[in-house]
Amino acid sequence: MVTNIIKIINVQKSKKEIQKAAEIIKRGGLVAFPRETIYGLGANALDPRAIRKIFKAKGRPLDNPLIIHIADYESIFKMAKREFSYAQITETLVKKFWPGPLTLILFKKKKIIPDEVTANLNIVALRMPKNKIALELIKMAEVPIAAPSANLAGRPSPTTAQHVFEDLRGKIDLILDGGSTEIGVESTILDLTIKPPLILRPGGISLEELKKVLPDVKIDPNLLGGKFKEKAKSPGMKYRHYAPKAPLILVNSSNLKERLKKIEELIDFYQKEKKEVGLMISQETKNFLKRDNISLVVGSRKNLKEISHNLFAILRKFDRMKVDIILAETFSEKGIGCAIMHRLKRAAGIK
Ligand code: TXA
Ligand code: MG
């Protein structure tokens, strides 16, 4: 299969190209497209054959369900029953955060959704992305679009069309290239089927923002350094994820001097073992580091949004540089920092 890439500069002027992508979705094909978070690999959420193609192209375990992307509010209760216990809160959250990087897990999935999408679970994950290309594509396809991240299972998520091409070339029909994605990490997954509602995966909408409308919301205790249960509520969370090819080691310290000392000690240690060390560090650290190792700047410590935007792209860059080990600086867990640190810990193999 030849994987085409079409550049979309302006949704208004590119209707024909997006229509072409919508036709592919309608006839059961696979299209990768940008969202505000990362690139996703989309298929018709109502077509079990198309859904199976997604799992095959990514090498995704079949027990890891897919988020369904919609472009209008009416679609929510076409796919999930309007449960009295959460209908009100769903409406409040949707009004405040959609379109945007918040995925809601609702009970109970309606029959229209094939079991392949939800990996046989009776709950459904829905979101409305804040990206014009994505919204136009969903509208033109006239079906909800199920879409996981458009990477090979386990690899860092793609934030550019080129990243998607690296992983899925020859396995999917089309990539819509809308440039690099803004947020750079995935949506926040919020489980509304239990009380209090739980964040199963931190992402583009922070705990602090959610607390303003949902004061009792909590982060899934499984995410806070504890072990993952065999039967995790969000099954994807139990798999190794976001990993660059070289092992990644976290360097914890918010104090610059201490951080520089730790980094230098680790460099010395690994260089004695004849290892090529790569560094993923902030601009602030880079300014004072007196070593000439390969170092990629992920952003400023004062701008966590810049760091989330660059995170996955930098992990992928290291793969092309053939380093033996990556030392990665850690960041504050406030706001989007929670999602950044979650991805970094997973990339380091810490659950
Ligand atoms: O920003 C995002 O959310 C991106 C873009 C493409 O929209 N999507 C994304 O998909 O990150 P993926 O497949 O990489 O992660 C989806 C996560 C997995 O951890 C999966 O287990 C969970 O969502 N999930 C999906 N459907 C679920 C369901 N019905 N019940 C529980 N967890 C679900
Ligand atoms: Mg993923």
Tab-separated table of C-alpha atoms and ligand atoms in Angstrom:
chain	number	residue	atom	x	y	z
A	1	MET	CA	0.000	0.000	0.000
A	2	VAL	CA	1.268	3.469	-0.843
A	3	THR	CA	0.841	5.969	1.997
A	4	ASN	CA	0.139	9.439	0.615
A	5	ILE	CA	0.752	12.646	2.548
A	6	ILE	CA	-1.382	15.681	1.760
A	7	LYS	CA	-0.405	19.053	3.161
A	8	ILE	CA	-3.307	21.082	4.536
A	9	ILE	CA	-2.484	24.730	4.992
A	10	ASN	CA	-5.970	26.114	5.268
A	11	VAL	CA	-9.129	24.122	5.948
A	12	GLN	CA	-11.289	26.460	3.831
A	13	LYS	CA	-9.037	26.096	0.808
A	14	SER	CA	-8.401	22.378	1.300
A	15	LYS	CA	-11.979	21.082	1.422
A	16	LYS	CA	-11.351	18.838	-1.582
A	17	GLU	CA	-8.362	17.182	0.064
A	18	ILE	CA	-10.213	16.648	3.340
A	19	GLN	CA	-13.166	15.275	1.349
A	20	LYS	CA	-10.780	12.745	-0.199
A	21	ALA	CA	-9.703	11.662	3.291
A	22	ALA	CA	-13.371	11.425	4.361
A	23	GLU	CA	-14.088	9.121	1.407
A	24	ILE	CA	-11.261	6.826	2.529
A	25	ILE	CA	-12.761	6.677	6.039
A	26	LYS	CA	-16.223	5.954	4.592
A	27	ARG	CA	-14.975	3.040	2.560
A	28	GLY	CA	-13.202	1.494	5.557
A	29	GLY	CA	-9.644	2.821	5.106
A	30	LEU	CA	-7.173	4.417	7.538
A	31	VAL	CA	-6.311	8.126	7.652
A	32	ALA	CA	-3.873	9.782	10.048
A	33	PHE	CA	-4.722	13.358	10.947
A	34	PRO	CA	-3.671	16.070	13.402
A	35	ARG	CA	-5.428	17.026	16.590
A	36	GLU	CA	-4.549	19.740	19.101
A	37	THR	CA	-2.749	17.011	21.075
A	38	ILE	CA	-0.911	14.567	18.780
A	39	TYR	CA	-1.570	12.838	15.427
A	40	GLY	CA	-4.217	10.119	15.506
A	41	LEU	CA	-4.879	7.158	13.234
A	42	GLY	CA	-8.551	7.266	12.305
A	43	ALA	CA	-11.129	4.818	11.003
A	44	ASN	CA	-14.929	4.643	10.917
A	45	ALA	CA	-15.881	3.861	14.521
A	46	LEU	CA	-18.980	1.973	13.366
A	47	ASP	CA	-17.124	-0.421	11.045
A	48	PRO	CA	-15.538	-3.410	12.837
A	49	ARG	CA	-13.402	-4.355	9.818
A	50	ALA	CA	-11.903	-0.864	9.625
A	51	ILE	CA	-11.262	-0.914	13.379
A	52	ARG	CA	-9.378	-4.202	13.145
A	53	LYS	CA	-7.110	-2.573	10.536
A	54	ILE	CA	-6.068	0.062	13.104
A	55	PHE	CA	-4.948	-2.603	15.586
A	56	LYS	CA	-3.035	-4.416	12.858
A	57	ALA	CA	-1.265	-1.326	11.478
A	58	LYS	CA	-0.111	-0.215	14.949
A	59	GLY	CA	0.618	-3.650	16.370
A	60	ARG	CA	-1.738	-2.645	19.183
A	61	PRO	CA	-2.848	-5.253	21.736
A	62	LEU	CA	-6.504	-6.084	21.111
A	63	ASP	CA	-7.468	-5.408	24.731
A	64	ASN	CA	-6.556	-1.713	24.439
A	65	PRO	CA	-9.700	0.240	23.464
A	66	LEU	CA	-9.908	3.305	21.221
A	67	ILE	CA	-11.130	6.836	21.878
A	68	ILE	CA	-14.019	7.877	19.624
A	69	HIS	CA	-13.799	11.374	18.152
A	70	ILE	CA	-16.976	13.325	17.431
A	71	ALA	CA	-17.740	16.755	16.002
A	72	ASP	CA	-21.179	17.511	17.470
A	73	TYR	CA	-22.716	17.322	20.919
A	74	GLU	CA	-25.702	15.196	19.869
A	75	SER	CA	-23.350	12.300	19.103
A	76	ILE	CA	-22.518	11.810	22.808
A	77	PHE	CA	-25.778	10.182	23.715
A	78	LYS	CA	-26.020	8.345	20.418
A	79	MET	CA	-23.081	6.309	21.644
A	80	ALA	CA	-23.536	6.258	25.422
A	81	LYS	CA	-26.718	5.884	27.432
A	82	ARG	CA	-27.829	9.048	29.182
A	83	GLU	CA	-27.147	7.827	32.704
A	84	PHE	CA	-28.823	9.991	35.300
A	85	SER	CA	-25.777	9.772	37.562
A	86	TYR	CA	-23.471	11.644	35.224
A	87	ALA	CA	-25.569	13.266	32.455
A	88	GLN	CA	-25.526	16.645	34.217
A	89	ILE	CA	-21.795	16.652	34.884
A	90	THR	CA	-21.085	15.474	31.337
A	91	GLU	CA	-22.947	18.482	30.011
A	92	THR	CA	-21.072	20.865	32.313
A	93	LEU	CA	-17.673	19.448	31.354
A	94	VAL	CA	-18.469	19.374	27.667
A	95	LYS	CA	-19.629	23.003	27.727
A	96	LYS	CA	-16.447	24.084	29.437
A	97	PHE	CA	-13.776	21.936	27.802
A	98	TRP	CA	-15.007	20.796	24.365
A	99	PRO	CA	-13.738	21.035	21.774
A	100	GLY	CA	-10.504	20.333	23.647
A	101	PRO	CA	-8.132	17.727	25.085
A	102	LEU	CA	-10.536	16.019	27.498
A	103	THR	CA	-11.724	12.432	26.909
A	104	LEU	CA	-14.764	11.299	28.890
A	105	ILE	CA	-15.378	7.685	29.807
A	106	LEU	CA	-19.085	7.007	29.943
A	107	PHE	CA	-21.294	4.084	30.837
A	108	LYS	CA	-22.997	2.393	29.125
A	109	LYS	CA	-21.868	1.956	25.555
A	110	LYS	CA	-24.697	1.656	23.058
A	111	LYS	CA	-24.866	-1.293	20.658
A	112	ILE	CA	-24.096	0.858	17.628
A	113	ILE	CA	-20.411	0.836	18.733
A	114	PRO	CA	-18.727	-2.434	17.754
A	115	ASP	CA	-17.036	-4.364	20.582
A	116	GLU	CA	-13.702	-4.061	18.739
A	117	VAL	CA	-13.603	-0.317	19.515
A	118	THR	CA	-14.029	-0.712	23.275
A	119	ALA	CA	-12.120	-3.998	23.535
A	120	ASN	CA	-15.320	-5.661	24.751
A	121	LEU	CA	-15.758	-3.204	27.632
A	122	ASN	CA	-19.231	-1.798	28.221
A	123	ILE	CA	-17.878	1.740	28.684
A	124	VAL	CA	-17.036	4.184	25.924
A	125	ALA	CA	-14.379	6.939	25.628
A	126	LEU	CA	-15.450	10.090	23.754
A	127	ARG	CA	-13.869	13.366	22.843
A	128	MET	CA	-14.240	16.364	20.539
A	129	PRO	CA	-10.833	17.547	19.321
A	130	LYS	CA	-9.972	21.232	19.000
A	131	ASN	CA	-8.458	21.089	15.552
A	132	LYS	CA	-10.145	22.396	12.422
A	133	ILE	CA	-8.832	19.649	10.144
A	134	ALA	CA	-9.998	16.937	12.548
A	135	LEU	CA	-13.450	18.468	12.989
A	136	GLU	CA	-13.930	18.976	9.246
A	137	LEU	CA	-12.843	15.400	8.546
A	138	ILE	CA	-15.302	13.957	11.079
A	139	LYS	CA	-18.136	16.082	9.656
A	140	MET	CA	-17.370	15.136	6.069
A	141	ALA	CA	-17.008	11.440	6.901
A	142	GLU	CA	-20.460	11.619	8.549
A	143	VAL	CA	-19.438	8.977	11.089
A	144	PRO	CA	-17.679	9.076	14.453
A	145	ILE	CA	-13.963	8.369	14.027
A	146	ALA	CA	-12.137	5.987	16.359
A	147	ALA	CA	-8.495	6.988	16.622
A	148	PRO	CA	-5.572	5.984	18.793
A	149	SER	CA	-2.248	7.800	18.516
A	150	ALA	CA	-0.751	7.285	15.029
A	151	ASN	CA	2.440	5.544	16.164
A	152	LEU	CA	3.570	1.935	16.323
A	153	ALA	CA	2.458	0.541	19.694
A	154	GLY	CA	4.912	1.491	22.447
A	155	ARG	CA	6.715	4.265	20.515
A	156	PRO	CA	6.570	7.966	21.400
A	157	SER	CA	3.364	9.563	20.090
A	158	PRO	CA	3.641	11.456	16.789
A	159	THR	CA	3.433	15.237	16.777
A	160	THR	CA	4.205	15.713	13.064
A	161	ALA	CA	3.111	14.015	9.823
A	162	GLN	CA	6.730	12.925	9.372
A	163	HIS	CA	6.625	10.992	12.683
A	164	VAL	CA	3.511	9.163	11.462
A	165	PHE	CA	5.223	8.366	8.154
A	166	GLU	CA	8.278	6.967	10.008
A	167	ASP	CA	6.096	4.479	11.882
A	168	LEU	CA	3.209	3.649	9.544
A	169	ARG	CA	4.482	4.094	5.999
A	170	GLY	CA	2.959	1.434	3.717
A	171	LYS	CA	0.399	0.432	6.360
A	172	ILE	CA	-2.162	3.226	6.066
A	173	ASP	CA	-3.852	5.020	3.162
A	174	LEU	CA	-3.292	8.682	3.881
A	175	ILE	CA	-1.745	11.233	6.236
A	176	LEU	CA	-3.216	14.733	6.441
A	177	ASP	CA	-0.294	16.999	7.262
A	178	GLY	CA	-1.420	19.950	9.342
A	179	GLY	CA	2.010	20.852	10.726
A	180	SER	CA	3.214	20.102	14.223
A	181	THR	CA	0.534	19.699	16.885
A	182	GLU	CA	0.157	22.400	19.493
A	183	ILE	CA	-0.083	20.661	22.864
A	184	GLY	CA	2.184	17.701	22.125
A	185	VAL	CA	0.806	15.276	24.729
A	186	GLU	CA	-2.479	13.362	24.606
A	187	SER	CA	-5.866	14.253	26.039
A	188	THR	CA	-6.724	13.883	29.711
A	189	ILE	CA	-8.850	10.777	30.256
A	190	LEU	CA	-11.563	11.263	32.868
A	191	ASP	CA	-13.622	8.345	34.117
A	192	LEU	CA	-17.149	9.529	34.884
A	193	THR	CA	-18.526	6.062	35.544
A	194	ILE	CA	-17.418	6.118	39.186
A	195	LYS	CA	-17.582	8.484	42.149
A	196	PRO	CA	-15.484	10.500	42.629
A	197	PRO	CA	-14.537	10.871	38.952
A	198	LEU	CA	-10.971	9.697	38.303
A	199	ILE	CA	-8.277	10.942	35.959
A	200	LEU	CA	-7.009	7.757	34.334
A	201	ARG	CA	-4.407	9.574	32.242
A	202	PRO	CA	-3.193	13.146	32.820
A	203	GLY	CA	-3.123	15.215	29.628
A	204	GLY	CA	-3.930	18.511	27.962
A	205	ILE	CA	-6.519	19.591	30.577
A	206	SER	CA	-4.948	19.785	34.024
A	207	LEU	CA	-6.197	18.487	37.370
A	208	GLU	CA	-6.308	22.100	38.596
A	209	GLU	CA	-8.592	23.145	35.703
A	210	LEU	CA	-10.898	20.165	36.242
A	211	LYS	CA	-11.117	20.831	39.989
A	212	LYS	CA	-12.713	24.201	39.307
A	213	VAL	CA	-15.803	22.441	37.902
A	214	LEU	CA	-15.435	19.049	39.585
A	215	PRO	CA	-14.080	19.725	43.103
A	216	ASP	CA	-13.955	16.039	44.051
A	217	VAL	CA	-12.009	14.821	41.003
A	218	LYS	CA	-8.962	12.685	41.846
A	219	ILE	CA	-5.988	11.240	40.015
A	220	ASP	CA	-6.160	7.461	39.683
A	221	PRO	CA	-4.030	6.202	42.602
A	222	ASN	CA	-2.529	3.667	40.192
A	223	LEU	CA	-0.773	6.569	38.464
A	224	LEU	CA	0.879	7.902	41.574
A	225	GLY	CA	3.899	5.696	41.818
A	226	GLY	CA	1.887	2.631	42.737
A	227	LYS	CA	1.854	-0.544	40.740
A	228	PHE	CA	-0.593	-0.911	37.865
A	229	LYS	CA	-3.307	-3.382	38.527
A	230	GLU	CA	-3.405	-6.289	36.130
A	231	LYS	CA	-6.844	-5.172	35.088
A	232	ALA	CA	-6.311	-1.457	34.750
A	233	LYS	CA	-9.479	0.540	34.178
A	234	SER	CA	-7.966	2.173	31.112
A	235	PRO	CA	-6.262	-0.876	29.670
A	236	GLY	CA	-3.721	1.114	27.643
A	237	MET	CA	-2.117	2.332	30.852
A	238	LYS	CA	-0.599	-1.019	31.669
A	239	TYR	CA	1.550	-1.222	28.529
A	240	ARG	CA	5.070	0.113	28.149
A	241	HIS	CA	4.678	3.359	26.298
A	242	TYR	CA	6.305	6.426	24.824
A	243	ALA	CA	9.692	4.734	24.882
A	244	PRO	CA	12.667	5.875	22.842
A	245	LYS	CA	15.023	3.114	21.693
A	246	ALA	CA	17.779	3.940	24.205
A	247	PRO	CA	17.092	3.515	27.946
A	248	LEU	CA	16.028	6.782	29.552
A	249	ILE	CA	17.093	7.827	33.050
A	250	LEU	CA	15.420	10.644	34.956
A	251	VAL	CA	17.502	13.257	36.741
A	252	ASN	CA	15.426	14.674	39.574
A	253	SER	CA	16.267	18.069	40.947
A	254	SER	CA	14.690	21.497	40.828
A	255	ASN	CA	17.932	23.092	42.030
A	256	LEU	CA	20.207	24.074	39.144
A	257	LYS	CA	23.561	23.444	40.861
A	258	GLU	CA	22.471	20.106	42.220
A	259	ARG	CA	21.056	19.130	38.823
A	260	LEU	CA	24.271	20.002	37.003
A	261	LYS	CA	26.256	17.955	39.523
A	262	LYS	CA	23.999	14.917	39.142
A	263	ILE	CA	24.103	15.118	35.342
A	264	GLU	CA	27.889	15.392	35.289
A	265	GLU	CA	28.309	12.450	37.651
A	266	LEU	CA	26.025	10.303	35.504
A	267	ILE	CA	27.839	11.340	32.312
A	268	ASP	CA	31.159	10.306	33.877
A	269	PHE	CA	29.724	7.011	35.026
A	270	TYR	CA	28.288	6.032	31.641
A	271	GLN	CA	31.237	7.286	29.654
A	272	LYS	CA	33.490	4.999	31.684
A	273	GLU	CA	31.293	2.198	30.356
A	274	LYS	CA	31.986	3.560	26.844
A	275	LYS	CA	28.385	4.638	26.379
A	276	GLU	CA	27.308	7.532	24.178
A	277	VAL	CA	25.214	9.735	26.487
A	278	GLY	CA	22.430	12.012	25.171
A	279	LEU	CA	20.856	14.730	27.308
A	280	MET	CA	17.281	16.004	27.222
A	281	ILE	CA	17.466	19.199	29.225
A	282	SER	CA	15.991	22.648	29.735
A	283	GLN	CA	17.497	25.815	28.289
A	284	GLU	CA	18.422	26.847	31.846
A	285	THR	CA	20.474	23.689	32.389
A	286	LYS	CA	22.044	23.900	28.936
A	287	ASN	CA	23.232	27.454	29.644
A	288	PHE	CA	25.413	26.286	32.519
A	289	LEU	CA	26.453	22.781	31.497
A	290	LYS	CA	30.128	22.483	30.729
A	291	ARG	CA	30.036	19.237	28.745
A	292	ASP	CA	29.849	18.674	25.036
A	293	ASN	CA	27.554	15.631	25.000
A	294	ILE	CA	24.701	15.525	22.523
A	295	SER	CA	22.106	17.667	24.250
A	296	LEU	CA	18.634	18.489	22.979
A	297	VAL	CA	16.833	21.381	24.631
A	298	VAL	CA	13.202	20.547	25.386
A	299	GLY	CA	12.253	24.097	26.400
A	300	SER	CA	12.421	26.532	29.276
A	301	ARG	CA	11.594	25.442	32.832
A	302	LYS	CA	9.453	28.563	33.004
A	303	ASN	CA	7.270	27.425	30.091
A	304	LEU	CA	5.840	23.931	30.592
A	305	LYS	CA	3.693	24.302	27.460
A	306	GLU	CA	6.834	24.592	25.377
A	307	ILE	CA	8.133	21.425	27.036
A	308	SER	CA	4.984	19.401	26.354
A	309	HIS	CA	5.001	20.646	22.754
A	310	ASN	CA	8.578	19.405	22.178
A	311	LEU	CA	8.684	16.294	24.365
A	312	PHE	CA	7.826	13.460	21.954
A	313	ALA	CA	9.634	15.032	18.994
A	314	ILE	CA	12.841	15.079	21.043
A	315	LEU	CA	12.451	11.483	22.195
A	316	ARG	CA	12.133	10.526	18.527
A	317	LYS	CA	15.160	12.624	17.556
A	318	PHE	CA	17.321	10.587	19.920
A	319	ASP	CA	16.334	7.443	18.033
A	320	ARG	CA	17.922	8.870	14.910
A	321	MET	CA	21.088	9.881	16.794
A	322	LYS	CA	22.046	6.459	18.064
A	323	VAL	CA	22.802	7.387	21.665
A	324	ASP	CA	23.205	4.488	24.132
A	325	ILE	CA	21.557	6.202	27.067
A	326	ILE	CA	19.405	9.304	27.583
A	327	LEU	CA	19.536	11.443	30.729
A	328	ALA	CA	16.298	13.419	31.016
A	329	GLU	CA	15.676	16.369	33.309
A	330	THR	CA	12.419	16.290	35.304
A	331	PHE	CA	9.892	19.091	35.725
A	332	SER	CA	7.230	20.395	38.090
A	333	GLU	CA	4.065	18.270	38.194
A	334	LYS	CA	1.791	21.306	38.291
A	335	GLY	CA	-0.644	21.951	35.427
A	336	ILE	CA	0.470	20.323	32.193
A	337	GLY	CA	3.621	19.251	34.105
A	338	CYS	CA	1.633	16.318	35.479
A	339	ALA	CA	1.158	14.964	31.925
A	340	ILE	CA	4.799	15.693	31.021
A	341	MET	CA	6.093	13.798	34.062
A	342	HIS	CA	3.676	10.916	33.498
A	343	ARG	CA	5.019	10.450	29.936
A	344	LEU	CA	8.636	10.808	31.082
A	345	LYS	CA	8.200	8.250	33.859
A	346	ARG	CA	6.597	5.800	31.461
A	347	ALA	CA	9.360	6.419	28.901
A	348	ALA	CA	11.835	5.617	31.678
A	349	GLY	CA	9.965	2.388	32.409
A	350	ILE	CA	8.780	3.646	35.815
A	351	LYS	CA	5.101	2.842	36.213
B	1	TXA	O1	-5.114	13.097	22.545
B	1	TXA	C1	-5.543	11.956	22.444
B	1	TXA	O2	-6.341	11.467	23.263
B	1	TXA	C2	-5.049	11.119	21.279
B	1	TXA	C3	-5.535	11.745	20.000
B	1	TXA	C4	-5.268	10.872	18.814
B	1	TXA	O3	-6.909	12.075	20.103
B	1	TXA	N1	-5.423	9.747	21.365
B	1	TXA	C5	-4.815	8.845	22.172
B	1	TXA	O4	-5.186	7.549	21.973
B	1	TXA	O5	-3.997	9.154	22.976
B	1	TXA	P1	-4.406	6.281	22.556
B	1	TXA	O6	-5.054	5.143	21.877
B	1	TXA	O7	-2.943	6.440	22.395
B	1	TXA	O8	-4.799	6.238	24.064
B	1	TXA	C6	-6.127	5.957	24.423
B	1	TXA	C7	-6.233	5.599	25.884
B	1	TXA	C8	-5.699	4.215	26.196
B	1	TXA	O9	-4.995	4.243	27.418
B	1	TXA	C9	-6.987	3.387	26.309
B	1	TXA	O10	-6.812	2.281	27.122
B	1	TXA	C10	-7.972	4.407	26.866
B	1	TXA	O11	-7.612	5.608	26.233
B	1	TXA	N2	-9.355	4.085	26.486
B	1	TXA	C11	-9.923	4.181	25.278
B	1	TXA	N3	-11.196	3.746	25.304
B	1	TXA	C12	-11.452	3.364	26.555
B	1	TXA	C13	-12.573	2.799	27.219
B	1	TXA	N4	-13.710	2.544	26.586
B	1	TXA	N5	-12.449	2.523	28.511
B	1	TXA	C14	-11.323	2.765	29.172
B	1	TXA	N6	-10.204	3.301	28.607
B	1	TXA	C15	-10.269	3.593	27.324
B	2	MG	MG	-0.998	5.981	22.291
